Coordinates of C-alpha atoms in Angstrom, one line a residue:
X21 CA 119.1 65.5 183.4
X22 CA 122.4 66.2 185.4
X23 CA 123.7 69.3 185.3
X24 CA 126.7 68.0 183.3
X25 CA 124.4 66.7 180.5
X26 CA 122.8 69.9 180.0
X27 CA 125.7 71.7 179.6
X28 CA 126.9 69.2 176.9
X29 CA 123.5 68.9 175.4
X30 CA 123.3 73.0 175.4
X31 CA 126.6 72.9 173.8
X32 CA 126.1 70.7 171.4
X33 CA 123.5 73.1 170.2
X34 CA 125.9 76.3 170.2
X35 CA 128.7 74.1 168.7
X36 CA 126.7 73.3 165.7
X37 CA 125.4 77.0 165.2
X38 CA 128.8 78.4 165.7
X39 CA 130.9 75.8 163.6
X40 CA 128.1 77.4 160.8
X41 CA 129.0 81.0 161.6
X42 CA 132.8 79.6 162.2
X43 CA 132.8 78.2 158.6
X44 CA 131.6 81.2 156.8
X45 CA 133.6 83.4 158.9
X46 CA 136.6 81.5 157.2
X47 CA 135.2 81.8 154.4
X48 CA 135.1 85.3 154.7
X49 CA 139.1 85.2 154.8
X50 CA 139.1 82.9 151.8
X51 CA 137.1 85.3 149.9
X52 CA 139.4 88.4 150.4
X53 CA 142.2 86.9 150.6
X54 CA 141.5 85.2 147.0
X55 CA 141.2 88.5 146.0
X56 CA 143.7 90.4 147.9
X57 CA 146.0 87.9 148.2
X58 CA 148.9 88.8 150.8
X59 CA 150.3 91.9 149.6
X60 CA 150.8 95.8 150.0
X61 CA 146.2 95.9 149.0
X62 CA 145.6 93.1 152.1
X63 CA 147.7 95.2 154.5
X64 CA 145.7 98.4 153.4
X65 CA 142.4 96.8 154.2
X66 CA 144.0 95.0 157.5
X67 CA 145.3 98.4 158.8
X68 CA 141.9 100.1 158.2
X69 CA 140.5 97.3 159.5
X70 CA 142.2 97.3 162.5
X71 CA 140.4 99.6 165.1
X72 CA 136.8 98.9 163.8
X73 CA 137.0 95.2 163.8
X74 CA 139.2 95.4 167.7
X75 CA 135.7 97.0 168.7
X76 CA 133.0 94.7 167.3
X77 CA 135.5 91.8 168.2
X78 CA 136.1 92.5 171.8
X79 CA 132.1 93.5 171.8
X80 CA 130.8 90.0 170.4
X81 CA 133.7 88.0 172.6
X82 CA 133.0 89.8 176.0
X83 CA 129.6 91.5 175.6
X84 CA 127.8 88.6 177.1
X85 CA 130.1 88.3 179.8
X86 CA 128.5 90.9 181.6
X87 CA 125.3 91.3 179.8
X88 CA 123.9 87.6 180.7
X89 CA 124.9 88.0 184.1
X90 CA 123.0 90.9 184.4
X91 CA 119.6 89.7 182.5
X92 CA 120.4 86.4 184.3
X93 CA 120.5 88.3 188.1
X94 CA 117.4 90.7 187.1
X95 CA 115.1 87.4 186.1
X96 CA 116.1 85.8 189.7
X97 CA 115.6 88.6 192.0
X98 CA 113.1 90.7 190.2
X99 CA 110.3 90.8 188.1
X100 CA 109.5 90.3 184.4
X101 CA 109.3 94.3 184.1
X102 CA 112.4 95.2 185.8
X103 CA 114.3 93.2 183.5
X104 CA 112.6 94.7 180.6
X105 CA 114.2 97.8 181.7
X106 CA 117.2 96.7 182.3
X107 CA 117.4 95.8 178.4
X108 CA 116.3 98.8 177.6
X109 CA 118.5 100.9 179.8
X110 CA 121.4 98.9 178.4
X111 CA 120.1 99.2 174.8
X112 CA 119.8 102.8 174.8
X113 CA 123.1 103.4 176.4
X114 CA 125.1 101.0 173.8
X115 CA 123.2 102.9 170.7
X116 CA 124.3 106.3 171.6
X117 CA 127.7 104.9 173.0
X118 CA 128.8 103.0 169.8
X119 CA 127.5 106.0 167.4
X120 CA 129.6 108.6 169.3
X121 CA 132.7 106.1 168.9
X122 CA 131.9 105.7 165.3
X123 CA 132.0 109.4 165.1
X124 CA 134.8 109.9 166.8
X125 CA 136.6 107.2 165.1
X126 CA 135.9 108.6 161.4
X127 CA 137.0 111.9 162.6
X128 CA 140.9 110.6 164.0
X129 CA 141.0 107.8 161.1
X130 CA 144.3 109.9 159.5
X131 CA 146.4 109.7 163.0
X132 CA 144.7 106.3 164.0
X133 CA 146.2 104.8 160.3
X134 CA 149.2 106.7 160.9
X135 CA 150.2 105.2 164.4
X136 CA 148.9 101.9 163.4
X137 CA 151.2 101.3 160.3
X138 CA 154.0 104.2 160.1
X139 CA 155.5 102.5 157.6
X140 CA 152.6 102.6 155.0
X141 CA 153.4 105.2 152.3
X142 CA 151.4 108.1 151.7
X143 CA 149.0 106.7 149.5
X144 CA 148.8 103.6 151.3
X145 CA 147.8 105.9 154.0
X146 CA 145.6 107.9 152.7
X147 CA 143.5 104.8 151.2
X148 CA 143.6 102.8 154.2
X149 CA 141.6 106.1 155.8
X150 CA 139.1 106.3 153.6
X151 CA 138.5 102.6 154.3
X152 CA 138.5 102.9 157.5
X153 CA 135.6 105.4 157.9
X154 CA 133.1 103.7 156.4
X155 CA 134.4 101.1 158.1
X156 CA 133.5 102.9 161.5
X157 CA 129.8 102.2 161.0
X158 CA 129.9 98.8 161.6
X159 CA 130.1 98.9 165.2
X160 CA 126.5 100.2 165.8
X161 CA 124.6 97.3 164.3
X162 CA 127.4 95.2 166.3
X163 CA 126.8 96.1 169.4
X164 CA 123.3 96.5 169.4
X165 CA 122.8 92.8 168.2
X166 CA 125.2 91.7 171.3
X167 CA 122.5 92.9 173.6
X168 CA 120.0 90.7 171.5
X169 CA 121.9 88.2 171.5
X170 CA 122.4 88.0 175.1
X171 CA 119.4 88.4 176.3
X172 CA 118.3 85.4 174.2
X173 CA 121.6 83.6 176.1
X174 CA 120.1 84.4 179.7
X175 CA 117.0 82.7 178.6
X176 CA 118.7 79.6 177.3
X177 CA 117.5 80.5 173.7
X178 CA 121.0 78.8 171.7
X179 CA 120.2 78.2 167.8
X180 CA 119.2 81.4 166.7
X181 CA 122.0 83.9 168.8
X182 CA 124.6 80.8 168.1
X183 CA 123.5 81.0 164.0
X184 CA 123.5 84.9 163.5
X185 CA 126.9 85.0 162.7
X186 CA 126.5 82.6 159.9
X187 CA 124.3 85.3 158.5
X188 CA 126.7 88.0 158.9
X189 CA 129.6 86.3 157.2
X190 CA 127.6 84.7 154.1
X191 CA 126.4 88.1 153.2
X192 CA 129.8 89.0 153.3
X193 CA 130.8 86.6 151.1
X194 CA 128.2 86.7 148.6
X195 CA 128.7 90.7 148.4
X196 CA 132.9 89.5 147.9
X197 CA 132.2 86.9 145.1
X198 CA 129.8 89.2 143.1
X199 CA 130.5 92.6 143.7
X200 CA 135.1 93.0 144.1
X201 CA 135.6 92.7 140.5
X202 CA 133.5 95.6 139.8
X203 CA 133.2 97.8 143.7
X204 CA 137.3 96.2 145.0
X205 CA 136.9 97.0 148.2
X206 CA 133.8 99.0 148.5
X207 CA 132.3 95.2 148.2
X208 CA 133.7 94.3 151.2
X209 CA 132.5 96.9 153.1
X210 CA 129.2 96.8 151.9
X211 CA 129.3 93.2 152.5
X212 CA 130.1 93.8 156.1
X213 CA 127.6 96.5 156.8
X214 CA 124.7 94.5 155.0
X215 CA 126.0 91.1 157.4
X216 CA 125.4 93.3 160.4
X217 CA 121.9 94.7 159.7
X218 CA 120.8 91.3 158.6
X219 CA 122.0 89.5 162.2
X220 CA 120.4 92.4 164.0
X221 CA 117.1 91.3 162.1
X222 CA 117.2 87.7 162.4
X223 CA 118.3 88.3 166.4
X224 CA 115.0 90.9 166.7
X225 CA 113.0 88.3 164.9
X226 CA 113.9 85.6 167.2
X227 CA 112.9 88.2 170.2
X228 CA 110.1 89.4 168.9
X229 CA 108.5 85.6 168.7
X230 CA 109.3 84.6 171.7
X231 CA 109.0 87.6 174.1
X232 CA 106.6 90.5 174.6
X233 CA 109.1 93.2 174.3
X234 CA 108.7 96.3 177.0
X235 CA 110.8 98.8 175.4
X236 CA 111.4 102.0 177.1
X237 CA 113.2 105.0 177.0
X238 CA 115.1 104.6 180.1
X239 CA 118.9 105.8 180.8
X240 CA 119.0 105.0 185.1
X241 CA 119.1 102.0 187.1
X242 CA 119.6 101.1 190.2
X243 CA 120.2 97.8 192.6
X244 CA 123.1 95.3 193.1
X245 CA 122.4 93.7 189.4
X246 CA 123.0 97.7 188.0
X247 CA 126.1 98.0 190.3
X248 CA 127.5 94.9 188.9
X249 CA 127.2 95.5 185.0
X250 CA 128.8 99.1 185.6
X251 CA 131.8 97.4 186.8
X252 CA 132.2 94.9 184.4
X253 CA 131.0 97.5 182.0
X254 CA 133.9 99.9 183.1
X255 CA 136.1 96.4 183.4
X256 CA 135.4 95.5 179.8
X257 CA 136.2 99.0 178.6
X258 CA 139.7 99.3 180.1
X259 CA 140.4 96.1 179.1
X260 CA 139.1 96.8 175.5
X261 CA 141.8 99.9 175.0
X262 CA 144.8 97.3 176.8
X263 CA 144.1 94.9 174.1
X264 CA 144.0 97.8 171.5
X265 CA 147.3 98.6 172.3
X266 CA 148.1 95.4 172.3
X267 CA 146.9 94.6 168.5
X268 CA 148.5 98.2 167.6
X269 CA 151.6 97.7 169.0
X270 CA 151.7 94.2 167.2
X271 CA 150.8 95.8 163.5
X272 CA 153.3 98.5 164.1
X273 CA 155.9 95.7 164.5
X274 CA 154.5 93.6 161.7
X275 CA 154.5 97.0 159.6
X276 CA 158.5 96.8 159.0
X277 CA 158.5 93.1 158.3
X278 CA 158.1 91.9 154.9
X279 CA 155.0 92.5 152.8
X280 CA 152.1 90.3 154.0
X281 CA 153.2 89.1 156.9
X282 CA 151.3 91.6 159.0
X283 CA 148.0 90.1 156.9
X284 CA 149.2 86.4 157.7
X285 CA 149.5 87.1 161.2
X286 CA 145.9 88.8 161.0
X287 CA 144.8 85.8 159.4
X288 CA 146.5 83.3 161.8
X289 CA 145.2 85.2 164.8
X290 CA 141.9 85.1 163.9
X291 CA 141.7 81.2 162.9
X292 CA 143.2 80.1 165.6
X293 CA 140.9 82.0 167.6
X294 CA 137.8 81.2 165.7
X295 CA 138.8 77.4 166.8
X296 CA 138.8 78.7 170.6
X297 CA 135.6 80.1 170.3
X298 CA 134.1 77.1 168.5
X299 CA 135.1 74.8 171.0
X300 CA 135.8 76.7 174.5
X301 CA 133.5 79.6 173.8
X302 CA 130.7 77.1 173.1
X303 CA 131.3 75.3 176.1
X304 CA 131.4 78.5 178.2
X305 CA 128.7 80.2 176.6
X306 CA 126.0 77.0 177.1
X307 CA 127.7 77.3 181.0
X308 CA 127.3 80.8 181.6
X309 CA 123.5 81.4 181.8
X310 CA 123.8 78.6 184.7
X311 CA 126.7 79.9 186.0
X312 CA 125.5 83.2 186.7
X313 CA 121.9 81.9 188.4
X314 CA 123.9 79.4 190.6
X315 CA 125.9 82.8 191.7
X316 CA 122.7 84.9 192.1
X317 CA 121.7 82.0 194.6
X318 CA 124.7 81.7 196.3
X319 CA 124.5 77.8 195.7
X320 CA 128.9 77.5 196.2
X321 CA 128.2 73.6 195.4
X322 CA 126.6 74.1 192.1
X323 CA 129.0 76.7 190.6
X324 CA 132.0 74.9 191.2
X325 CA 130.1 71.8 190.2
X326 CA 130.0 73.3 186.5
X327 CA 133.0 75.1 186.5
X328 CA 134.7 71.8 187.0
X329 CA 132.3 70.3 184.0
X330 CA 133.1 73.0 181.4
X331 CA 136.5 72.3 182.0
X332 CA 136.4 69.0 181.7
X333 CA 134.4 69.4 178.3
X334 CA 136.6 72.3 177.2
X335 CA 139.8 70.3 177.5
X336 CA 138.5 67.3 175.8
X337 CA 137.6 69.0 172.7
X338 CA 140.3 71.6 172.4
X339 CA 143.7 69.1 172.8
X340 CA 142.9 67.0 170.0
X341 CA 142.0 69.5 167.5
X342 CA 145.1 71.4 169.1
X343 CA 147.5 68.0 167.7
X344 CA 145.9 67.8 165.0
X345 CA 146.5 72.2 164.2
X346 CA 150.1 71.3 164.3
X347 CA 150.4 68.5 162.7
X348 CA 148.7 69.2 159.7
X349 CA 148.6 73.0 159.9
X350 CA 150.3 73.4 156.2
X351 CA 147.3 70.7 154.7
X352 CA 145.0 73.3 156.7
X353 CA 146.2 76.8 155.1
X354 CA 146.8 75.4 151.5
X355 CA 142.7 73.7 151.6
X356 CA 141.1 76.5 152.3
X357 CA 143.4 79.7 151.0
X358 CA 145.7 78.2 148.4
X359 CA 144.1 80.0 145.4
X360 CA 143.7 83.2 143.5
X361 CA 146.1 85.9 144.4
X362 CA 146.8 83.6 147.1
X363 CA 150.1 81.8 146.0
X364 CA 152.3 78.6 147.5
X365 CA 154.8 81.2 148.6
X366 CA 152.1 82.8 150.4
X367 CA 150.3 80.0 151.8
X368 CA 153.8 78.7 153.1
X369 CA 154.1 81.9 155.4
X370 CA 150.8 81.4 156.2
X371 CA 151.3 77.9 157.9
X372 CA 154.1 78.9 159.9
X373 CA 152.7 82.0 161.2
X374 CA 149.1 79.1 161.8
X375 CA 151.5 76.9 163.2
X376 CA 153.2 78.7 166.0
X377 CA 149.4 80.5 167.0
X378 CA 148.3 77.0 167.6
X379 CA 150.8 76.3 170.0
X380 CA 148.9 78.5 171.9
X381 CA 145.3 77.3 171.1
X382 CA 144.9 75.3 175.1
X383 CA 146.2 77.8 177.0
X384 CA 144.4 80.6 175.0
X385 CA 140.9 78.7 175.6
X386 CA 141.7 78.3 179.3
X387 CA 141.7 82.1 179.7
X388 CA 139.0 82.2 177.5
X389 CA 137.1 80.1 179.9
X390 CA 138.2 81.9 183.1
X391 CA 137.0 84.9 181.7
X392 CA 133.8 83.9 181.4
X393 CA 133.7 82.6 185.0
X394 CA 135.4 85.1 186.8
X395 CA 132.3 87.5 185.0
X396 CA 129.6 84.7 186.1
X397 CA 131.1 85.3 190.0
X398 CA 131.0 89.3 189.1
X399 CA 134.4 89.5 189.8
X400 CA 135.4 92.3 187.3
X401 CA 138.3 93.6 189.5
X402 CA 139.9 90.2 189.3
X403 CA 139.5 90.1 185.6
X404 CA 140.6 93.8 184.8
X405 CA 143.8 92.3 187.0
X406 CA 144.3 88.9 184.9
X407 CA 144.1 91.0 181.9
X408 CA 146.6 93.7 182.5
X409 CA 149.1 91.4 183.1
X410 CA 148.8 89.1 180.6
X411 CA 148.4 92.2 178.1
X412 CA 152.0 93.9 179.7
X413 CA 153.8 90.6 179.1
X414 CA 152.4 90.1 175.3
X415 CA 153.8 93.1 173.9
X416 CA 157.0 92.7 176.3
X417 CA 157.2 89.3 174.8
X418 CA 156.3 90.2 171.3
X419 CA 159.1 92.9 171.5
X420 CA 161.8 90.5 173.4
X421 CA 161.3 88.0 170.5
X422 CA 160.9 90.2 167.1
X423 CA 163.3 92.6 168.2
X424 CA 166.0 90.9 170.4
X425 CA 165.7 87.4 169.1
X426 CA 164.7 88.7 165.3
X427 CA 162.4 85.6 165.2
X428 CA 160.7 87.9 162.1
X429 CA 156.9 86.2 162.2
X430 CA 156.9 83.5 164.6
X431 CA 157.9 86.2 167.5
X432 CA 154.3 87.5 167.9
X433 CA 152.3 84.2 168.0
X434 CA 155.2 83.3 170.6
X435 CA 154.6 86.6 172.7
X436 CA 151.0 85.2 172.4
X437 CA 152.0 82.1 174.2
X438 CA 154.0 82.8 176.3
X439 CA 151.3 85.3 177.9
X440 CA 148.3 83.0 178.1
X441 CA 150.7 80.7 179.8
X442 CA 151.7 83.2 182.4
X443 CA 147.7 84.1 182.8
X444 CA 147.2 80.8 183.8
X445 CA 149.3 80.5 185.9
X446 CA 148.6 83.5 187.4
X447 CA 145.0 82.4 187.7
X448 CA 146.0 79.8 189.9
X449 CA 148.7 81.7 192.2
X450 CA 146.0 84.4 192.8
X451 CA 143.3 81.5 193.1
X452 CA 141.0 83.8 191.0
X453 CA 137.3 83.3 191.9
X454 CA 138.4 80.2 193.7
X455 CA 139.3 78.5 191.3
X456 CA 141.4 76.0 193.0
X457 CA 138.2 74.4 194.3
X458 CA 137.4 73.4 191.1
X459 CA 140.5 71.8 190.1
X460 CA 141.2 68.5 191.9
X461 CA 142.7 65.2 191.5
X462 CA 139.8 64.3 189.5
X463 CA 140.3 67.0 186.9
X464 CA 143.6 65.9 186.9
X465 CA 142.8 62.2 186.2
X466 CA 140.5 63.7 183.3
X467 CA 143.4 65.4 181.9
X468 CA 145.9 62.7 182.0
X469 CA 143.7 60.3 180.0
X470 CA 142.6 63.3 177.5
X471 CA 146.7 63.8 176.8
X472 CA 147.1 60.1 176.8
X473 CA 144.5 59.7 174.0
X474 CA 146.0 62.6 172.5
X475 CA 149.2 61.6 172.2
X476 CA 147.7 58.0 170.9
X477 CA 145.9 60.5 168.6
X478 CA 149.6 62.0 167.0
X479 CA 151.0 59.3 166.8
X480 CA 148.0 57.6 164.3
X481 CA 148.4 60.6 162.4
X482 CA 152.3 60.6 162.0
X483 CA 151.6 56.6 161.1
X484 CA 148.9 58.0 158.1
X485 CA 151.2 60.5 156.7
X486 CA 154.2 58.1 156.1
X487 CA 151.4 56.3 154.5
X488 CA 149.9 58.3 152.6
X489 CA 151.4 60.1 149.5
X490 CA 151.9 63.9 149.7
X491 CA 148.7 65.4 148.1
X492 CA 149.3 67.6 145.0
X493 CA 145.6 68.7 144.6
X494 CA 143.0 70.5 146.5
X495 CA 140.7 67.4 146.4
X496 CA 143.4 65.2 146.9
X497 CA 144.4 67.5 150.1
X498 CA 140.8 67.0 151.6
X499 CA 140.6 64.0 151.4
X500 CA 144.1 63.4 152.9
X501 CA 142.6 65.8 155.9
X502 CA 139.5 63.9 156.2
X503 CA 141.5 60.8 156.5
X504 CA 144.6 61.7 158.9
X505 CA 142.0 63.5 161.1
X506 CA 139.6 60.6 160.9
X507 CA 141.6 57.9 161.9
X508 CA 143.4 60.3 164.8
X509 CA 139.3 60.7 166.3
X510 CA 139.0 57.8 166.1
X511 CA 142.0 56.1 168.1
X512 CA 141.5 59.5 170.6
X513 CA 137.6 58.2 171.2
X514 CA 138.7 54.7 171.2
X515 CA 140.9 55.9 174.2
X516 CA 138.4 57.9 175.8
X517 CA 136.0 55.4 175.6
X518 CA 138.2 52.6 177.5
X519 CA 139.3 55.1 180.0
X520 CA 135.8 55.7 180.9
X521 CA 135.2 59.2 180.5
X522 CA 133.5 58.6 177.3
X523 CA 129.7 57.1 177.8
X524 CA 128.8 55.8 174.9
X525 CA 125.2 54.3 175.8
X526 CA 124.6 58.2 177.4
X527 CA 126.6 59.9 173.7
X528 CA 127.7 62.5 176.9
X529 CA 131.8 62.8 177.8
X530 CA 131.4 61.3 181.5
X531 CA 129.2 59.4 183.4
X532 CA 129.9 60.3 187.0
X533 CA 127.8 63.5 188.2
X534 CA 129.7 66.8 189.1
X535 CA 130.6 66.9 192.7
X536 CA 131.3 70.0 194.5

């Protein structure tokens, strides 16, 4: 099987397990926010939220972008019991880590809340630091899991560390639907701690059954492979408190707008993301296993061979659900939060705060993608560097159109776009990891036809909505969904189909084999 077809097939397999974890994850929001609806209580829990759920995102998004280069380095150059102590050395250190930041965290909750949201009133204050502490604990059974879970990456083990999140979030849910109207918040909490502990199981399970676990006690290593996840380690934790200040700078703004829309952006952010990490993160996390052993080998031909596939992959699944984000992004929100506390009005603000994120949902993959490569090539300096900048310009962004332009919600998912924009292009001015070896006319062929379909793609869509009446229900809205995004696939794989890049006979996106 070509290297290509591996990657697709492997992806297939991460795409299926994630889109399971993805759905609940929504579901998640649907849940509190059918409770909490957007209001002065959704801000409160957002705001305590905040810090713990910066730290168990930025540890599940990036955790394997050093970790599985790592485990992936140590089981080419070494033997089976040096990489045994390698997990254990980076097991131990995480534990103790992540419990003194939980501690540390309870203990500064009152000036964290305060500096996150000064305009909360006292009791909002006070409530959303209660919340927050117990929220704190989380990150333990977070981080912890990420090592699981990347080890079982390294090894090309996908179903299991691709499905734990699904876990996670239903128990979440189910501890939501049963427990608010009698525990309000406390159900939540419990729900998320409970989610946690239960992924850590399943992911210990899975390594348990398939490896004969060498556990030690062990706080030094040494060696190139050591060298490397120190950097990206100190990289990653930089990078972690830039994008902190980042998100706080953003709910401090969002705290003097109108009630909920610092929850709608919350929610917004995090959908638009979850669609990124569906599709892209997929792509790049089937890709980064082989990634990292072709760079351990040194084989130049091979790396750029599947850096050029995952792009090619990445691109053809993101732009069409991209079009179809902004074309139907008001059907979207009402479907799936349109009930409960959750009102028209609110739902409304939700969709244009959804709308203008996925303006940003291409560009936002593509760093998501370099990312990962830049960590594959152990280039940490590189990506500390990408993501200063593109950091520096969202909150200048965010400020130049909240503040000077008073474009009230739509100026943070803006500032957002506007800096993944720059990060690519700054990407290819600094030629980061060499990446303009990767992207040739042939890529650009690939992308041409892919924005050809999906412009084919809007246009069946536009022709379906004149044609279809408005739907007043929630059925009625699915179905309409189902049916403008049906018949937009379909003319978009029609396309890709005639153009070639689609191989029907093979069920793979191309038939030519990667070329370096």
């Amino acid at each position: 099987m070509t290297a290509n077809g591996q990657i697709f097939r492997s992806s297939v397999v991460v795409g299926i397990f994630s889109f399971l974890g993805s759905l609940t994850g929504i579901l998640v929001e649907v849940s509190i926010a059918a409770n909490l609806g957007l209001s002065k209580a959704s801000d409160t829990f957002y705001v305590a939220f905040t810090v713990p759920y910066i730290i168990t995102n930025l540890i599940s998004a990036t955790g394997q972008f050093s970790l599985v280069p790592f485990f992936s380095s140590l089981e080419a150059h070494h033997p089976e019991e040096e990489v045994w102590r390698g997990f254990s050395y980076v097991s131990n250190l995480v534990f103790l880590g992540l419990s003194a930041l939980a501690l540390l965290g309870a203990i500064a909750s009152p000036w964290l809340i305060r500096g996150i949201a000064p305009g909360f009133t006292i009791e909002q204050g006070n409530l959303a630091t209660h919340l927050a502490r117990w929220l704190f604990i989380i990150i333990i059974p977070a981080g912890v899991s990420e090592i699981v879970r990347s080890f079982l990456f390294s090894r090309h083990y996908f179903a299991v560390p691709s499905s734990a999140n699904f876990f996670r979030n239903a128990t979440v849910v189910l501890s939501v639907l049963f427990g608010f109207r009698r525990y309000s918040y406390y159900s939540i909490i419990f729900g998320y701690m409970a989610g946690y502990l239960l992924q850590f199981a399943v992911l210990i399970g899975q390594l348990l059954i398939s490896f004969p676990v060498r556990y030690s006690i062990s706080f030094r290593g040494s060696g190139e492979a050591f060298r490397n996840l120190r950097g990206a380690g100190l990289a990653q934790m930089a990078t972690a408190l830039l994008w902190q200040g980042v998100v706080v700078v953003e709910r401090i703004i969002a705290s003097f707008l109108p009630p909920g829309t610092l929850t709608a952006l919350a929610y917004g952010l995090k959908i638009m993301s979850t669609i990124s990490e569906l599709l892209a993160g997929s792509i790049g996390t089937a890709a980064l296993p082989r990634l990292s052993k072709a760079v351990a080998r040194k084989a130049v031909a091979e790396v750029r061979g599947v850096l050029r596939d995952t792009l090619e992959i990445s691109l053809a699944l993101v732009a069409p659900f991209m079009v179809f984000c902004l074309m139907l992004s008001h059907n979207i929100i009402r479907l799936f939060f349109e009930r409960g506390r959750f009102t028209h009005e609110a739902a409304s603000l939700m969709a244009l705060v959804f709308f203008y994120y996925c303006l940003g949902l291409l560009p936002y993959a593509a760093v998501r993608l370099m990312n990962f490569y830049l960590f594959a090539c152990n280039e940490a300096a590189s990506f500390f560097r990408l993501a200063i900048s593109q950091y520096v310009l969202n909150i200048g962004f965010d400020l130049f159109y909240v503040v000077v332009l008073r474009l009230g919600a739509r100026g943070i998912p803006l500032g957002m776009l506007t800096s993944v924009v720059f990060a690519c292009g700054l990407s290819w001015r600094w030629d980061l990891g060499k990446i303009r070896d990767a992207i040739d006319r042939t890529l650009g062929l690939f992308a041409l036809k892919v924005g050809v379909g999906c412009l084919l793609a809007a246009v069946a869509v536009w022709g379906m909505r004149l044609w279809m009446a408005a739907p007043q229900t929630g059925l009625g809205n699915f179905v309409y969904l189902c049916v403008t995004c049906g018949v937009g696939s379909a003319v978009y794989l029609m396309l890709l189909l005639v153009s070639g890049i689609l191989s029907l006979s093979h069920l793979r996106l191309w038939d030519h084999p990667a070329q370096s």
